[in-house]
């Protein structure tokens, strides 16, 4: 995905609305794409939140206690608290 596509995706995240294009480009420049395989854990419940995730392709599920709490797809995001605090 091109950096310009990252900026477009970030513009749709409520947390980043109100930021200038310059600020969004700065965030996009620090972003990196991480591919995950089907069934692979991205974050484990109770672990320190170390990153903000924005789904650009595919699907993910939020599972708590073995139960699917929410299904996520392109444009969905999670891990916002990692931007402010790394505690679980």
Short mmCIF file of N, CA and C in Angstrom, two decimals:
data_model
loop_
_atom_site.label_atom_id
_atom_site.label_comp_id
_atom_site.label_asym_id
_atom_site.label_seq_id
_atom_site.Cartn_x
_atom_site.Cartn_y
_atom_site.Cartn_z
N UNK A 1 0.85 -1.17 0.00
CA UNK A 1 0.00 0.00 0.00
C UNK A 1 0.90 1.24 0.00
N UNK A 2 0.60 2.18 -0.84
CA UNK A 2 1.38 3.41 -0.95
C UNK A 2 1.10 4.32 0.26
N UNK A 3 2.07 5.17 0.58
CA UNK A 3 1.91 6.08 1.72
C UNK A 3 0.69 6.98 1.55
N UNK A 4 0.38 7.37 0.30
CA UNK A 4 -0.80 8.20 0.08
C UNK A 4 -2.07 7.44 0.46
N UNK A 5 -2.07 6.12 0.24
CA UNK A 5 -3.21 5.29 0.65
C UNK A 5 -3.28 5.21 2.17
N UNK A 6 -2.12 5.18 2.84
CA UNK A 6 -2.10 5.18 4.31
C UNK A 6 -2.74 6.46 4.83
N UNK A 7 -2.40 7.60 4.21
CA UNK A 7 -2.96 8.89 4.64
C UNK A 7 -4.48 8.87 4.46
N UNK A 8 -4.95 8.37 3.32
CA UNK A 8 -6.40 8.29 3.08
C UNK A 8 -7.09 7.42 4.12
N UNK A 9 -6.47 6.30 4.45
CA UNK A 9 -7.05 5.40 5.46
C UNK A 9 -7.07 6.07 6.84
N UNK A 10 -6.00 6.76 7.19
CA UNK A 10 -5.93 7.44 8.49
C UNK A 10 -6.97 8.54 8.61
N UNK A 11 -7.29 9.20 7.50
CA UNK A 11 -8.30 10.27 7.53
C UNK A 11 -9.67 9.75 7.95
N UNK A 12 -9.92 8.47 7.75
CA UNK A 12 -11.22 7.89 8.09
C UNK A 12 -11.28 7.41 9.55
N UNK A 13 -10.18 7.49 10.26
CA UNK A 13 -10.15 7.07 11.67
C UNK A 13 -10.55 8.27 12.53
N UNK A 14 -11.65 8.16 13.30
CA UNK A 14 -12.12 9.30 14.09
C UNK A 14 -11.04 9.94 14.97
N UNK A 15 -10.15 9.13 15.52
CA UNK A 15 -9.09 9.64 16.38
C UNK A 15 -8.19 10.64 15.65
N UNK A 16 -8.04 10.47 14.35
CA UNK A 16 -7.13 11.31 13.58
C UNK A 16 -7.83 12.43 12.82
N UNK A 17 -9.15 12.49 12.89
CA UNK A 17 -9.86 13.57 12.22
C UNK A 17 -9.47 14.88 12.87
N UNK A 18 -9.29 15.88 12.07
CA UNK A 18 -8.85 17.16 12.59
C UNK A 18 -7.36 17.38 12.44
N UNK A 19 -6.61 16.31 12.14
CA UNK A 19 -5.18 16.47 11.90
C UNK A 19 -4.95 16.97 10.48
N UNK A 20 -3.91 17.72 10.31
CA UNK A 20 -3.57 18.23 8.98
C UNK A 20 -2.99 17.11 8.11
N UNK A 21 -2.96 17.34 6.80
CA UNK A 21 -2.35 16.37 5.90
C UNK A 21 -0.89 16.15 6.26
N UNK A 22 -0.22 17.19 6.66
CA UNK A 22 1.19 17.07 7.06
C UNK A 22 1.34 16.14 8.26
N UNK A 23 0.47 16.31 9.26
CA UNK A 23 0.52 15.45 10.44
C UNK A 23 0.18 14.00 10.09
N UNK A 24 -0.81 13.82 9.22
CA UNK A 24 -1.18 12.47 8.79
C UNK A 24 -0.05 11.82 8.01
N UNK A 25 0.63 12.59 7.17
CA UNK A 25 1.77 12.05 6.42
C UNK A 25 2.88 11.62 7.36
N UNK A 26 3.08 12.37 8.43
CA UNK A 26 4.10 12.01 9.42
C UNK A 26 3.75 10.68 10.08
N UNK A 27 2.49 10.50 10.43
CA UNK A 27 2.05 9.23 11.02
C UNK A 27 2.20 8.11 10.00
N UNK A 28 1.79 8.37 8.76
CA UNK A 28 1.88 7.35 7.70
C UNK A 28 3.33 6.95 7.45
N UNK A 29 4.25 7.89 7.55
CA UNK A 29 5.66 7.57 7.34
C UNK A 29 6.20 6.64 8.42
N UNK A 30 5.63 6.71 9.61
CA UNK A 30 6.04 5.83 10.70
C UNK A 30 5.32 4.48 10.67
N UNK A 31 4.27 4.39 9.86
CA UNK A 31 3.48 3.15 9.80
C UNK A 31 4.21 2.09 8.99
N UNK A 32 3.89 0.84 9.30
CA UNK A 32 4.43 -0.25 8.50
C UNK A 32 3.34 -1.31 8.35
N UNK A 33 3.38 -1.97 7.23
CA UNK A 33 2.42 -3.04 6.98
C UNK A 33 2.93 -4.33 7.58
N UNK A 34 2.04 -5.04 8.23
CA UNK A 34 2.37 -6.33 8.84
C UNK A 34 1.36 -7.35 8.35
N UNK A 35 1.79 -8.30 7.54
CA UNK A 35 0.86 -9.34 7.11
C UNK A 35 0.66 -10.38 8.22
N UNK A 36 -0.55 -10.88 8.34
CA UNK A 36 -0.87 -11.92 9.32
C UNK A 36 -1.58 -13.06 8.59
N UNK A 37 -1.31 -14.27 9.02
CA UNK A 37 -1.94 -15.45 8.45
C UNK A 37 -3.29 -15.70 9.11
N UNK A 38 -4.17 -16.38 8.40
CA UNK A 38 -5.47 -16.75 8.97
C UNK A 38 -5.25 -17.54 10.26
N UNK A 39 -5.97 -17.16 11.30
CA UNK A 39 -5.87 -17.85 12.58
C UNK A 39 -4.74 -17.38 13.48
N UNK A 40 -3.88 -16.53 12.97
CA UNK A 40 -2.75 -16.03 13.76
C UNK A 40 -3.22 -14.97 14.75
N UNK A 41 -2.75 -15.06 16.00
CA UNK A 41 -3.05 -14.03 17.00
C UNK A 41 -2.25 -12.78 16.68
N UNK A 42 -2.92 -11.65 16.73
CA UNK A 42 -2.26 -10.36 16.52
C UNK A 42 -1.88 -9.78 17.87
N UNK A 43 -2.83 -9.78 18.78
CA UNK A 43 -2.62 -9.30 20.15
C UNK A 43 -3.30 -10.31 21.07
N UNK A 44 -2.66 -10.63 22.18
CA UNK A 44 -3.23 -11.57 23.14
C UNK A 44 -3.87 -10.80 24.29
N UNK A 45 -5.06 -11.22 24.68
CA UNK A 45 -5.79 -10.59 25.77
C UNK A 45 -4.91 -10.48 27.01
N UNK A 46 -4.85 -9.27 27.59
CA UNK A 46 -4.07 -9.05 28.81
C UNK A 46 -2.64 -8.63 28.58
N UNK A 47 -2.16 -8.71 27.33
CA UNK A 47 -0.78 -8.30 27.06
C UNK A 47 -0.70 -6.79 26.90
N UNK A 48 0.50 -6.26 27.05
CA UNK A 48 0.70 -4.82 26.89
C UNK A 48 0.36 -4.43 25.46
N UNK A 49 -0.43 -3.38 25.33
CA UNK A 49 -0.79 -2.89 24.00
C UNK A 49 0.35 -2.09 23.42
N UNK A 50 1.02 -2.65 22.45
CA UNK A 50 2.20 -2.00 21.92
C UNK A 50 2.03 -1.31 20.60
N UNK A 51 0.82 -1.38 20.00
CA UNK A 51 0.67 -0.80 18.67
C UNK A 51 -0.79 -0.47 18.39
N UNK A 52 -0.96 0.42 17.44
CA UNK A 52 -2.27 0.76 16.88
C UNK A 52 -2.37 0.00 15.57
N UNK A 53 -3.49 -0.65 15.33
CA UNK A 53 -3.69 -1.45 14.13
C UNK A 53 -4.85 -0.89 13.31
N UNK A 54 -4.63 -0.77 12.01
CA UNK A 54 -5.66 -0.36 11.06
C UNK A 54 -5.73 -1.45 10.01
N UNK A 55 -6.87 -2.09 9.90
CA UNK A 55 -7.03 -3.20 8.96
C UNK A 55 -7.27 -2.64 7.57
N UNK A 56 -6.41 -3.02 6.63
CA UNK A 56 -6.57 -2.56 5.24
C UNK A 56 -7.08 -3.66 4.33
N UNK A 57 -6.82 -4.91 4.69
CA UNK A 57 -7.31 -6.06 3.93
C UNK A 57 -7.63 -7.19 4.90
N UNK A 58 -8.59 -8.01 4.53
CA UNK A 58 -8.90 -9.18 5.34
C UNK A 58 -9.81 -8.88 6.50
N UNK A 59 -9.82 -9.79 7.44
CA UNK A 59 -10.72 -9.71 8.59
C UNK A 59 -9.99 -10.11 9.86
N UNK A 60 -10.50 -9.64 10.98
CA UNK A 60 -9.96 -10.01 12.29
C UNK A 60 -11.14 -10.13 13.26
N UNK A 61 -10.92 -10.82 14.34
CA UNK A 61 -11.94 -10.96 15.38
C UNK A 61 -11.35 -10.56 16.73
N UNK A 62 -12.17 -9.91 17.53
CA UNK A 62 -11.80 -9.64 18.92
C UNK A 62 -12.45 -10.75 19.74
N UNK A 63 -11.61 -11.52 20.42
CA UNK A 63 -12.07 -12.67 21.18
C UNK A 63 -11.73 -12.45 22.65
N UNK A 64 -12.72 -12.63 23.51
CA UNK A 64 -12.51 -12.50 24.95
C UNK A 64 -13.08 -13.74 25.62
N UNK A 65 -12.23 -14.41 26.37
CA UNK A 65 -12.67 -15.62 27.05
C UNK A 65 -13.16 -16.69 26.09
N UNK A 66 -12.59 -16.73 24.90
CA UNK A 66 -12.97 -17.72 23.90
C UNK A 66 -14.21 -17.37 23.10
N UNK A 67 -14.83 -16.23 23.39
CA UNK A 67 -16.04 -15.81 22.70
C UNK A 67 -15.73 -14.63 21.77
N UNK A 68 -16.23 -14.71 20.52
CA UNK A 68 -16.03 -13.62 19.56
C UNK A 68 -16.90 -12.45 20.00
N UNK A 69 -16.24 -11.34 20.32
CA UNK A 69 -16.95 -10.14 20.78
C UNK A 69 -17.29 -9.21 19.62
N UNK A 70 -16.40 -9.20 18.61
CA UNK A 70 -16.58 -8.28 17.49
C UNK A 70 -15.79 -8.77 16.30
N UNK A 71 -16.33 -8.55 15.11
CA UNK A 71 -15.62 -8.88 13.87
C UNK A 71 -15.22 -7.58 13.20
N UNK A 72 -14.00 -7.55 12.70
CA UNK A 72 -13.44 -6.35 12.09
C UNK A 72 -13.06 -6.62 10.64
N UNK A 73 -13.15 -5.58 9.81
CA UNK A 73 -12.77 -5.70 8.41
C UNK A 73 -12.02 -4.45 7.97
N UNK A 74 -11.79 -4.31 6.67
CA UNK A 74 -11.06 -3.15 6.17
C UNK A 74 -11.65 -1.84 6.68
N UNK A 75 -10.77 -0.97 7.16
CA UNK A 75 -11.17 0.31 7.73
C UNK A 75 -11.34 0.26 9.24
N UNK A 76 -11.48 -0.93 9.79
CA UNK A 76 -11.59 -1.08 11.25
C UNK A 76 -10.22 -0.88 11.89
N UNK A 77 -10.24 -0.49 13.13
CA UNK A 77 -8.98 -0.27 13.84
C UNK A 77 -9.13 -0.68 15.30
N UNK A 78 -8.00 -0.93 15.93
CA UNK A 78 -7.98 -1.24 17.36
C UNK A 78 -6.59 -0.93 17.90
N UNK A 79 -6.47 -0.88 19.21
CA UNK A 79 -5.19 -0.60 19.84
C UNK A 79 -4.91 0.88 20.04
N UNK A 80 -5.96 1.70 20.00
CA UNK A 80 -5.77 3.14 20.16
C UNK A 80 -5.03 3.51 21.43
N UNK A 81 -5.29 2.76 22.50
CA UNK A 81 -4.67 3.09 23.79
C UNK A 81 -3.15 2.95 23.74
N UNK A 82 -2.64 2.15 22.83
CA UNK A 82 -1.19 1.99 22.70
C UNK A 82 -0.52 3.30 22.29
N UNK A 83 -1.29 4.19 21.69
CA UNK A 83 -0.73 5.48 21.30
C UNK A 83 -0.48 6.36 22.52
N UNK A 84 -1.15 6.04 23.63
CA UNK A 84 -1.06 6.85 24.83
C UNK A 84 -0.43 6.14 26.01
N UNK A 85 -0.59 4.80 26.07
CA UNK A 85 -0.18 4.04 27.24
C UNK A 85 0.11 2.60 26.83
N UNK A 86 1.18 2.01 27.31
CA UNK A 86 1.52 0.64 26.92
C UNK A 86 1.15 -0.41 27.96
N UNK A 87 0.38 -0.04 28.98
CA UNK A 87 0.00 -1.04 29.98
C UNK A 87 -1.16 -1.89 29.46
N UNK A 88 -1.33 -3.13 29.98
CA UNK A 88 -2.41 -4.00 29.50
C UNK A 88 -3.79 -3.49 29.84
#
